mmCIF file of C-alpha atoms in Angstrom:
data_model
loop_
_atom_site.group_PDB
_atom_site.id
_atom_site.type_symbol
_atom_site.label_atom_id
_atom_site.label_comp_id
_atom_site.label_asym_id
_atom_site.label_seq_id
_atom_site.Cartn_x
_atom_site.Cartn_y
_atom_site.Cartn_z
ATOM 1 C CA UNK A 1 16.569 -1.710 -24.062
ATOM 2 C CA UNK A 2 16.731 -5.533 -24.036
ATOM 3 C CA UNK A 3 17.419 -7.289 -27.300
ATOM 4 C CA UNK A 4 14.342 -8.314 -29.280
ATOM 5 C CA UNK A 5 13.135 -11.670 -27.998
ATOM 6 C CA UNK A 6 10.189 -13.339 -29.763
ATOM 7 C CA UNK A 7 9.313 -15.164 -26.532
ATOM 8 C CA UNK A 8 9.226 -11.975 -24.439
ATOM 9 C CA UNK A 9 5.704 -11.136 -23.211
ATOM 10 C CA UNK A 10 4.331 -7.930 -24.749
ATOM 11 C CA UNK A 11 2.604 -5.620 -22.288
ATOM 12 C CA UNK A 12 -0.256 -3.604 -23.759
ATOM 13 C CA UNK A 13 -0.149 -0.354 -21.792
ATOM 14 C CA UNK A 14 -3.285 0.864 -23.582
ATOM 15 C CA UNK A 15 -5.339 -1.884 -21.914
ATOM 16 C CA UNK A 16 -7.542 -1.134 -18.918
ATOM 17 C CA UNK A 17 -5.739 -1.263 -15.590
ATOM 18 C CA UNK A 18 -7.511 -4.533 -14.556
ATOM 19 C CA UNK A 19 -6.596 -6.143 -17.905
ATOM 20 C CA UNK A 20 -3.016 -4.917 -17.586
ATOM 21 C CA UNK A 21 -2.890 -6.306 -14.053
ATOM 22 C CA UNK A 22 -3.854 -9.692 -15.449
ATOM 23 C CA UNK A 23 -1.151 -9.490 -18.129
ATOM 24 C CA UNK A 24 1.484 -8.705 -15.501
ATOM 25 C CA UNK A 25 0.312 -11.343 -13.024
ATOM 26 C CA UNK A 26 0.457 -14.037 -15.694
ATOM 27 C CA UNK A 27 4.188 -13.397 -16.114
ATOM 28 C CA UNK A 28 5.429 -15.587 -13.253
ATOM 29 C CA UNK A 29 8.005 -13.604 -11.304
ATOM 30 C CA UNK A 30 8.709 -15.294 -7.991
ATOM 31 C CA UNK A 31 11.589 -13.565 -6.199
ATOM 32 C CA UNK A 32 14.816 -14.338 -8.048
ATOM 33 C CA UNK A 33 12.993 -14.880 -11.327
ATOM 34 C CA UNK A 34 12.185 -11.267 -12.230
ATOM 35 C CA UNK A 35 14.311 -10.889 -15.374
ATOM 36 C CA UNK A 36 11.521 -11.782 -17.798
ATOM 37 C CA UNK A 37 9.021 -9.315 -16.332
ATOM 38 C CA UNK A 38 11.704 -6.625 -15.969
ATOM 39 C CA UNK A 39 12.582 -7.085 -19.659
ATOM 40 C CA UNK A 40 8.901 -6.726 -20.591
ATOM 41 C CA UNK A 41 8.512 -3.585 -18.476
ATOM 42 C CA UNK A 42 11.692 -2.022 -19.855
ATOM 43 C CA UNK A 43 10.657 -2.776 -23.439
ATOM 44 C CA UNK A 44 7.164 -1.338 -22.946
ATOM 45 C CA UNK A 45 8.335 1.892 -21.293
ATOM 46 C CA UNK A 46 11.183 2.467 -23.746
ATOM 47 C CA UNK A 47 8.606 3.162 -26.457
ATOM 48 C CA UNK A 48 7.666 6.496 -24.851
ATOM 49 C CA UNK A 49 9.825 9.520 -25.643
ATOM 50 C CA UNK A 50 8.720 11.499 -22.577
ATOM 51 C CA UNK A 51 10.379 8.930 -20.302
ATOM 52 C CA UNK A 52 14.048 8.437 -19.470
ATOM 53 C CA UNK A 53 14.373 4.694 -18.843
ATOM 54 C CA UNK A 54 17.176 3.271 -16.681
ATOM 55 C CA UNK A 55 17.842 -0.407 -15.950
ATOM 56 C CA UNK A 56 19.473 -1.545 -12.700
ATOM 57 C CA UNK A 57 19.802 -5.337 -12.593
ATOM 58 C CA UNK A 58 16.149 -6.457 -12.595
ATOM 59 C CA UNK A 59 14.779 -3.056 -11.606
ATOM 60 C CA UNK A 60 13.481 -0.525 -14.118
ATOM 61 C CA UNK A 61 13.346 3.225 -13.467
ATOM 62 C CA UNK A 62 11.438 5.595 -15.765
ATOM 63 C CA UNK A 63 11.233 9.309 -15.125
ATOM 64 C CA UNK A 64 9.937 12.509 -16.615
ATOM 65 C CA UNK A 65 12.273 15.489 -16.785
ATOM 66 C CA UNK A 66 9.883 18.360 -17.389
ATOM 67 C CA UNK A 67 11.560 20.881 -15.129
ATOM 68 C CA UNK A 68 8.639 20.919 -12.692
ATOM 69 C CA UNK A 69 9.057 22.454 -9.248
ATOM 70 C CA UNK A 70 8.401 19.167 -7.436
ATOM 71 C CA UNK A 71 9.100 15.485 -8.018
ATOM 72 C CA UNK A 72 7.075 12.508 -6.832
ATOM 73 C CA UNK A 73 8.426 8.948 -6.756
ATOM 74 C CA UNK A 74 5.963 6.107 -7.338
ATOM 75 C CA UNK A 75 7.322 2.605 -6.809
ATOM 76 C CA UNK A 76 6.177 -0.993 -6.887
ATOM 77 C CA UNK A 77 7.854 -4.386 -6.734
ATOM 78 C CA UNK A 78 7.726 -6.894 -9.581
ATOM 79 C CA UNK A 79 8.270 -10.094 -7.596
ATOM 80 C CA UNK A 80 5.833 -12.360 -5.778
ATOM 81 C CA UNK A 81 5.970 -15.116 -3.209
ATOM 82 C CA UNK A 82 5.945 -18.662 -4.656
ATOM 83 C CA UNK A 83 3.041 -19.751 -6.824
ATOM 84 C CA UNK A 84 0.751 -22.478 -5.458
ATOM 85 C CA UNK A 85 -1.538 -23.584 -8.281
ATOM 86 C CA UNK A 86 -2.852 -20.005 -8.564
ATOM 87 C CA UNK A 87 -1.568 -18.959 -11.983
ATOM 88 C CA UNK A 88 -2.679 -18.139 -14.593
ATOM 89 C CA UNK A 89 -5.170 -15.682 -13.154
ATOM 90 C CA UNK A 90 -8.924 -16.019 -13.494
ATOM 91 C CA UNK A 91 -11.812 -13.565 -13.413
ATOM 92 C CA UNK A 92 -14.526 -14.578 -10.958
ATOM 93 C CA UNK A 93 -17.714 -13.059 -9.574
ATOM 94 C CA UNK A 94 -17.466 -13.132 -5.775
ATOM 95 C CA UNK A 95 -20.250 -11.676 -3.626
ATOM 96 C CA UNK A 96 -21.653 -10.000 -6.707
ATOM 97 C CA UNK A 97 -18.414 -8.228 -7.618
ATOM 98 C CA UNK A 98 -15.800 -9.025 -10.261
ATOM 99 C CA UNK A 99 -12.453 -10.161 -8.861
ATOM 100 C CA UNK A 100 -9.124 -10.997 -10.433
ATOM 101 C CA UNK A 101 -7.861 -14.139 -8.709
ATOM 102 C CA UNK A 102 -4.287 -15.428 -8.631
ATOM 103 C CA UNK A 103 -0.780 -14.910 -7.376
ATOM 104 C CA UNK A 104 0.307 -11.288 -7.316
ATOM 105 C CA UNK A 105 -3.143 -9.781 -7.806
ATOM 106 C CA UNK A 106 -2.988 -8.187 -4.344
ATOM 107 C CA UNK A 107 0.729 -8.075 -3.640
ATOM 108 C CA UNK A 108 1.244 -6.028 -5.682
ATOM 109 C CA UNK A 109 0.804 -6.196 -9.415
ATOM 110 C CA UNK A 110 -2.405 -4.182 -9.366
ATOM 111 C CA UNK A 111 -0.343 -1.248 -8.126
ATOM 112 C CA UNK A 112 2.353 -2.003 -10.712
ATOM 113 C CA UNK A 113 -0.203 -2.044 -13.529
ATOM 114 C CA UNK A 114 -1.605 1.328 -12.484
ATOM 115 C CA UNK A 115 1.897 2.813 -12.378
ATOM 116 C CA UNK A 116 2.815 1.404 -15.794
ATOM 117 C CA UNK A 117 -0.379 2.685 -17.399
ATOM 118 C CA UNK A 118 -0.001 6.167 -15.931
ATOM 119 C CA UNK A 119 3.716 6.301 -16.746
ATOM 120 C CA UNK A 120 2.844 5.710 -20.395
ATOM 121 C CA UNK A 121 -0.148 8.037 -20.592
ATOM 122 C CA UNK A 122 0.829 11.051 -18.466
ATOM 123 C CA UNK A 123 3.198 12.866 -20.805
ATOM 124 C CA UNK A 124 2.917 16.168 -18.931
ATOM 125 C CA UNK A 125 2.022 15.512 -15.270
ATOM 126 C CA UNK A 126 1.647 18.382 -12.803
ATOM 127 C CA UNK A 127 4.847 17.255 -11.081
ATOM 128 C CA UNK A 128 7.827 15.380 -12.418
ATOM 129 C CA UNK A 129 7.462 11.683 -11.660
ATOM 130 C CA UNK A 130 9.984 8.917 -11.132
ATOM 131 C CA UNK A 131 8.434 5.476 -11.642
ATOM 132 C CA UNK A 132 10.387 2.584 -10.081
ATOM 133 C CA UNK A 133 9.634 -1.100 -10.730
ATOM 134 C CA UNK A 134 11.986 -3.226 -8.641
ATOM 135 C CA UNK A 135 12.985 -6.768 -7.751
ATOM 136 C CA UNK A 136 13.466 -8.929 -4.646
ATOM 137 C CA UNK A 137 10.992 -7.292 -2.273
ATOM 138 C CA UNK A 138 9.580 -10.549 -0.915
ATOM 139 C CA UNK A 139 12.887 -11.858 0.430
ATOM 140 C CA UNK A 140 15.571 -10.770 2.899
ATOM 141 C CA UNK A 141 16.105 -7.028 3.185
ATOM 142 C CA UNK A 142 19.686 -7.097 1.905
ATOM 143 C CA UNK A 143 18.483 -8.429 -1.474
ATOM 144 C CA UNK A 144 15.809 -5.771 -1.980
ATOM 145 C CA UNK A 145 16.109 -4.022 -5.349
ATOM 146 C CA UNK A 146 14.960 -0.671 -3.990
ATOM 147 C CA UNK A 147 17.539 -0.989 -1.230
ATOM 148 C CA UNK A 148 20.183 -1.654 -3.880
ATOM 149 C CA UNK A 149 19.186 1.495 -5.723
ATOM 150 C CA UNK A 150 19.223 3.464 -2.455
ATOM 151 C CA UNK A 151 22.796 2.299 -1.801
ATOM 152 C CA UNK A 152 24.196 2.649 -5.313
ATOM 153 C CA UNK A 153 22.102 5.337 -6.994
ATOM 154 C CA UNK A 154 20.166 7.262 -4.339
ATOM 155 C CA UNK A 155 19.616 10.150 -6.760
ATOM 156 C CA UNK A 156 17.078 7.958 -8.568
ATOM 157 C CA UNK A 157 14.941 7.931 -5.409
ATOM 158 C CA UNK A 158 15.158 11.676 -4.763
ATOM 159 C CA UNK A 159 11.842 13.476 -4.516
ATOM 160 C CA UNK A 160 9.519 15.585 -2.422
ATOM 161 C CA UNK A 161 7.085 12.741 -1.752
ATOM 162 C CA UNK A 162 6.842 9.017 -2.511
ATOM 163 C CA UNK A 163 4.052 6.489 -2.933
ATOM 164 C CA UNK A 164 4.471 2.720 -2.707
ATOM 165 C CA UNK A 165 1.705 0.770 -4.451
ATOM 166 C CA UNK A 166 1.374 -1.804 -1.662
ATOM 167 C CA UNK A 167 -2.159 -3.139 -1.091
ATOM 168 C CA UNK A 168 -4.075 -0.803 1.193
ATOM 169 C CA UNK A 169 -7.742 -1.353 0.256
ATOM 170 C CA UNK A 170 -7.481 1.646 -2.081
ATOM 171 C CA UNK A 171 -6.932 3.967 0.886
ATOM 172 C CA UNK A 172 -3.840 5.743 2.191
ATOM 173 C CA UNK A 173 -1.761 3.956 4.825
ATOM 174 C CA UNK A 174 0.960 6.046 6.414
ATOM 175 C CA UNK A 175 4.415 4.843 7.390
ATOM 176 C CA UNK A 176 5.014 1.260 8.482
ATOM 177 C CA UNK A 177 6.180 -0.875 11.365
ATOM 178 C CA UNK A 178 9.784 -1.968 11.520
ATOM 179 C CA UNK A 179 10.748 -5.638 11.552
ATOM 180 C CA UNK A 180 13.468 -7.641 13.262
ATOM 181 C CA UNK A 181 14.122 -11.364 13.033
ATOM 182 C CA UNK A 182 16.352 -13.144 15.505
ATOM 183 C CA UNK A 183 17.541 -16.711 16.053
ATOM 184 C CA UNK A 184 17.674 -17.764 19.704
ATOM 185 C CA UNK A 185 20.119 -20.651 20.094
ATOM 186 C CA UNK A 186 19.661 -23.340 22.746
ATOM 187 C CA UNK A 187 22.355 -25.870 23.555
ATOM 188 C CA UNK A 188 22.379 -29.268 25.212
ATOM 189 C CA UNK A 189 24.312 -32.533 25.275
ATOM 190 C CA UNK A 190 23.778 -35.485 22.951
ATOM 191 C CA UNK A 191 22.899 -38.876 24.335
ATOM 192 C CA UNK A 192 21.024 -42.007 23.302
ATOM 193 C CA UNK A 193 17.316 -41.427 23.875
ATOM 194 C CA UNK A 194 17.147 -44.746 25.758
ATOM 195 C CA UNK A 195 19.532 -43.204 28.308
ATOM 196 C CA UNK A 196 18.246 -39.627 28.138
ATOM 197 C CA UNK A 197 19.549 -38.841 31.641
ATOM 198 C CA UNK A 198 23.050 -38.879 30.194
ATOM 199 C CA UNK A 199 22.289 -35.859 27.982
ATOM 200 C CA UNK A 200 20.612 -32.465 28.007
ATOM 201 C CA UNK A 201 17.736 -31.844 25.612
ATOM 202 C CA UNK A 202 18.217 -28.578 23.700
ATOM 203 C CA UNK A 203 14.651 -28.655 22.357
ATOM 204 C CA UNK A 204 13.301 -28.833 25.905
ATOM 205 C CA UNK A 205 15.502 -25.833 26.703
ATOM 206 C CA UNK A 206 13.376 -23.831 24.265
ATOM 207 C CA UNK A 207 10.368 -24.099 26.603
ATOM 208 C CA UNK A 208 11.216 -20.917 28.587
ATOM 209 C CA UNK A 209 11.551 -18.974 25.331
ATOM 210 C CA UNK A 210 8.139 -20.147 24.172
ATOM 211 C CA UNK A 211 6.694 -19.313 27.593
ATOM 212 C CA UNK A 212 8.024 -15.749 27.288
ATOM 213 C CA UNK A 213 6.439 -15.416 23.873
ATOM 214 C CA UNK A 214 3.107 -16.855 25.016
ATOM 215 C CA UNK A 215 2.938 -14.406 27.931
ATOM 216 C CA UNK A 216 4.143 -11.359 25.994
ATOM 217 C CA UNK A 217 1.606 -8.548 25.585
ATOM 218 C CA UNK A 218 2.276 -6.497 22.427
ATOM 219 C CA UNK A 219 2.237 -2.732 22.772
ATOM 220 C CA UNK A 220 0.354 -0.128 20.757
ATOM 221 C CA UNK A 221 2.128 3.142 19.987
ATOM 222 C CA UNK A 222 0.516 6.346 18.742
ATOM 223 C CA UNK A 223 2.826 7.990 16.220
ATOM 224 C CA UNK A 224 1.835 11.297 14.637
ATOM 225 C CA UNK A 225 -1.835 10.536 15.118
ATOM 226 C CA UNK A 226 -1.821 6.909 13.900
ATOM 227 C CA UNK A 227 -1.804 3.910 16.250
ATOM 228 C CA UNK A 228 0.615 1.101 15.355
ATOM 229 C CA UNK A 229 0.178 -2.394 16.795
ATOM 230 C CA UNK A 230 3.348 -4.314 17.584
ATOM 231 C CA UNK A 231 3.821 -8.070 17.523
ATOM 232 C CA UNK A 232 6.345 -10.578 18.865
ATOM 233 C CA UNK A 233 6.023 -14.141 17.628
ATOM 234 C CA UNK A 234 7.910 -17.371 17.091
ATOM 235 C CA UNK A 235 7.929 -18.019 13.344
ATOM 236 C CA UNK A 236 10.122 -21.129 13.315
ATOM 237 C CA UNK A 237 11.780 -23.750 15.468
ATOM 238 C CA UNK A 238 14.446 -26.241 14.461
ATOM 239 C CA UNK A 239 16.347 -28.983 16.211
ATOM 240 C CA UNK A 240 16.894 -32.700 16.295
ATOM 241 C CA UNK A 241 19.548 -35.158 15.184
ATOM 242 C CA UNK A 242 17.842 -38.518 14.790
ATOM 243 C CA UNK A 243 14.852 -40.391 16.151
ATOM 244 C CA UNK A 244 16.943 -41.986 18.916
ATOM 245 C CA UNK A 245 19.243 -39.078 19.853
ATOM 246 C CA UNK A 246 18.778 -36.387 22.502
ATOM 247 C CA UNK A 247 19.459 -33.163 20.557
ATOM 248 C CA UNK A 248 22.320 -30.904 21.562
ATOM 249 C CA UNK A 249 21.118 -27.828 19.626
ATOM 250 C CA UNK A 250 17.852 -26.086 18.833
ATOM 251 C CA UNK A 251 16.894 -22.696 17.440
ATOM 252 C CA UNK A 252 13.776 -20.594 17.894
ATOM 253 C CA UNK A 253 13.267 -17.916 15.226
ATOM 254 C CA UNK A 254 11.380 -14.866 16.453
ATOM 255 C CA UNK A 255 9.915 -11.963 14.476
ATOM 256 C CA UNK A 256 9.386 -8.588 16.167
ATOM 257 C CA UNK A 257 7.178 -6.050 14.396
ATOM 258 C CA UNK A 258 7.851 -2.729 16.107
ATOM 259 C CA UNK A 259 6.254 0.708 15.915
ATOM 260 C CA UNK A 260 8.051 3.394 13.882
ATOM 261 C CA UNK A 261 8.831 5.486 16.967
ATOM 262 C CA UNK A 262 11.373 2.811 17.953
ATOM 263 C CA UNK A 263 14.753 2.923 16.234
ATOM 264 C CA UNK A 264 16.320 -0.352 15.160
ATOM 265 C CA UNK A 265 18.723 -0.039 18.114
ATOM 266 C CA UNK A 266 15.821 0.424 20.523
ATOM 267 C CA UNK A 267 14.032 -2.570 19.011
ATOM 268 C CA UNK A 268 17.035 -4.839 19.543
ATOM 269 C CA UNK A 269 17.508 -3.504 23.065
ATOM 270 C CA UNK A 270 13.876 -4.353 23.776
ATOM 271 C CA UNK A 271 14.499 -7.915 22.565
ATOM 272 C CA UNK A 272 17.555 -8.178 24.836
ATOM 273 C CA UNK A 273 15.371 -7.191 27.774
ATOM 274 C CA UNK A 274 12.573 -9.581 26.855
ATOM 275 C CA UNK A 275 14.961 -12.508 26.314
ATOM 276 C CA UNK A 276 17.414 -11.685 29.096
ATOM 277 C CA UNK A 277 19.734 -14.620 29.694
ATOM 278 C CA UNK A 278 19.395 -16.012 26.159
ATOM 279 C CA UNK A 279 21.863 -15.548 23.313
ATOM 280 C CA UNK A 280 20.477 -14.586 19.945
ATOM 281 C CA UNK A 281 21.638 -13.547 16.496
ATOM 282 C CA UNK A 282 19.947 -10.810 14.485
ATOM 283 C CA UNK A 283 19.270 -12.236 11.018
ATOM 284 C CA UNK A 284 17.093 -9.491 9.525
ATOM 285 C CA UNK A 285 16.485 -5.906 10.605
ATOM 286 C CA UNK A 286 14.690 -3.009 8.944
ATOM 287 C CA UNK A 287 13.479 0.172 10.576
ATOM 288 C CA UNK A 288 9.955 1.472 10.272
ATOM 289 C CA UNK A 289 8.759 4.793 8.887
ATOM 290 C CA UNK A 290 6.738 7.510 10.539
ATOM 291 C CA UNK A 291 3.478 8.365 8.722
ATOM 292 C CA UNK A 292 4.893 11.322 6.782
ATOM 293 C CA UNK A 293 1.413 12.784 6.418
ATOM 294 C CA UNK A 294 2.470 16.246 7.580
ATOM 295 C CA UNK A 295 4.360 16.889 4.316
ATOM 296 C CA UNK A 296 2.473 19.352 2.052
ATOM 297 C CA UNK A 297 2.332 16.956 -0.898
ATOM 298 C CA UNK A 298 1.141 14.155 1.392
ATOM 299 C CA UNK A 299 -1.700 16.313 2.703
ATOM 300 C CA UNK A 300 -2.586 17.291 -0.838
ATOM 301 C CA UNK A 301 -2.552 13.654 -1.948
ATOM 302 C CA UNK A 302 -4.757 12.536 0.949
ATOM 303 C CA UNK A 303 -7.254 15.296 0.163
ATOM 304 C CA UNK A 304 -7.276 14.292 -3.522
ATOM 305 C CA UNK A 305 -7.906 10.562 -3.066
ATOM 306 C CA UNK A 306 -10.182 10.958 -0.048
ATOM 307 C CA UNK A 307 -10.674 8.850 3.016
ATOM 308 C CA UNK A 308 -8.927 8.729 6.368
ATOM 309 C CA UNK A 309 -5.325 7.606 6.619
ATOM 310 C CA UNK A 310 -4.586 4.414 8.548
ATOM 311 C CA UNK A 311 -1.330 2.906 9.851
ATOM 312 C CA UNK A 312 0.567 0.243 7.908
ATOM 313 C CA UNK A 313 1.239 -2.679 10.229
ATOM 314 C CA UNK A 314 3.492 -4.626 7.890
ATOM 315 C CA UNK A 315 6.934 -3.429 6.849
ATOM 316 C CA UNK A 316 7.060 -1.830 3.426
ATOM 317 C CA UNK A 317 9.614 0.053 1.399
ATOM 318 C CA UNK A 318 8.264 3.414 2.534
ATOM 319 C CA UNK A 319 10.950 2.932 5.196
ATOM 320 C CA UNK A 320 13.677 3.153 2.550
ATOM 321 C CA UNK A 321 12.370 6.528 1.456
ATOM 322 C CA UNK A 322 12.126 7.663 5.076
ATOM 323 C CA UNK A 323 15.827 6.861 5.502
ATOM 324 C CA UNK A 324 16.548 9.215 2.580
ATOM 325 C CA UNK A 325 14.397 11.966 4.065
ATOM 326 C CA UNK A 326 11.526 11.505 1.589
ATOM 327 C CA UNK A 327 8.037 11.287 3.186
ATOM 328 C CA UNK A 328 6.179 8.275 1.815
ATOM 329 C CA UNK A 329 2.827 6.498 2.047
ATOM 330 C CA UNK A 330 1.282 3.237 0.862
ATOM 331 C CA UNK A 331 -1.575 3.411 -1.642
ATOM 332 C CA UNK A 332 -2.750 0.498 -3.740
ATOM 333 C CA UNK A 333 -5.636 -1.844 -4.556
ATOM 334 C CA UNK A 334 -6.273 -5.032 -2.637
ATOM 335 C CA UNK A 335 -6.821 -6.205 0.907
ATOM 336 C CA UNK A 336 -3.421 -6.800 2.556
ATOM 337 C CA UNK A 337 -4.987 -9.657 4.536
ATOM 338 C CA UNK A 338 -5.209 -11.557 1.232
ATOM 339 C CA UNK A 339 -1.581 -10.969 0.287
ATOM 340 C CA UNK A 340 0.310 -14.287 -0.121
ATOM 341 C CA UNK A 341 -2.905 -16.298 0.320
ATOM 342 C CA UNK A 342 -3.623 -19.184 -2.038
ATOM 343 C CA UNK A 343 -6.935 -17.495 -2.925
ATOM 344 C CA UNK A 344 -5.257 -14.098 -3.403
ATOM 345 C CA UNK A 345 -7.738 -11.857 -5.194
ATOM 346 C CA UNK A 346 -8.586 -8.202 -5.797
ATOM 347 C CA UNK A 347 -11.799 -6.498 -6.852
ATOM 348 C CA UNK A 348 -11.255 -4.989 -10.287
ATOM 349 C CA UNK A 349 -13.218 -1.940 -9.110
ATOM 350 C CA UNK A 350 -10.460 -1.217 -6.569
ATOM 351 C CA UNK A 351 -7.823 -1.239 -9.295
ATOM 352 C CA UNK A 352 -9.871 1.257 -11.286
ATOM 353 C CA UNK A 353 -10.510 3.444 -8.229
ATOM 354 C CA UNK A 354 -6.794 3.642 -7.385
ATOM 355 C CA UNK A 355 -5.931 4.477 -10.971
ATOM 356 C CA UNK A 356 -8.522 7.241 -11.089
ATOM 357 C CA UNK A 357 -7.392 8.722 -7.768
ATOM 358 C CA UNK A 358 -3.733 8.741 -8.705
ATOM 359 C CA UNK A 359 -4.419 10.051 -12.203
ATOM 360 C CA UNK A 360 -6.556 12.927 -10.911
ATOM 361 C CA UNK A 361 -3.908 13.952 -8.387
ATOM 362 C CA UNK A 362 -1.005 13.795 -10.863
ATOM 363 C CA UNK A 363 -2.837 15.896 -13.428
ATOM 364 C CA UNK A 364 -4.373 18.517 -11.105
ATOM 365 C CA UNK A 365 -3.046 22.010 -11.872
#
């Protein structure tokens, strides 16, 4: 338990889940700055005797040990993308419905608030539960707090089924696409721009790469009954030396979102085929996860919360559970299309609905 700090925010886990979401969102926790919120979470959960609380850097794990036949892992990340004049949060009526507006409301502190509230209140759930609140999700994969736990303490992620509280419009989204990021390097020869014929323009050499991307038709793959849309896009381009110099180097950064029936090796091989003749460096790579909806607990969960499962197009940490052999789904409040937006907002009714669905399932006997 962290030392008593009079400046540490106090989380009231008896508050309603929308109010608790607001408390958590108003603790700024951009990736790399999670210590303060992790301290607050650890302090709040340490007050409950039915929980074993474990700290791992800026991740907090709390688990019940009731000797139940099955264990469920419920996880959510504490960090957000950078703030842009959208904290502290506000409550606003939008289209006749109350919304909580501000950074983190969608991605994904509504899910975190629900998990914290239920962790505190469910002293005797129907299954043992491991609650994981982790750091560094919004940055490169190698920094991810859940990935760190998977490498160093995989026993903390062991379970029969897992749920990630990523925004999913309060419905179940199975699995996730994988993601690869590559840098395609173009080379040229420097020269004075007044005598450009003496050089070779590396930025111009990027034109064929951009033409490939513009002509590329993304595939759709059906995986275990869900259809995943792929995507291949330039997400950055750099180059240039000075305003009067022909550049000798340029880089096009490309992001490939691939269906979970492709392995990471198959995804990279596909990129080699698409960009044949170009050298590239893989800078980020994470495999996807199949839906996992055929697991008994997953079927039971889907029946309990209702609705029809959909695919998760973005990459989420369900893939880390899939690597450990634990079927996992996404289930949380908020429209993922509003994640990271400056007007990020979630209907408070969705937060309540997710809490009620998860509570009912975890207490059903």
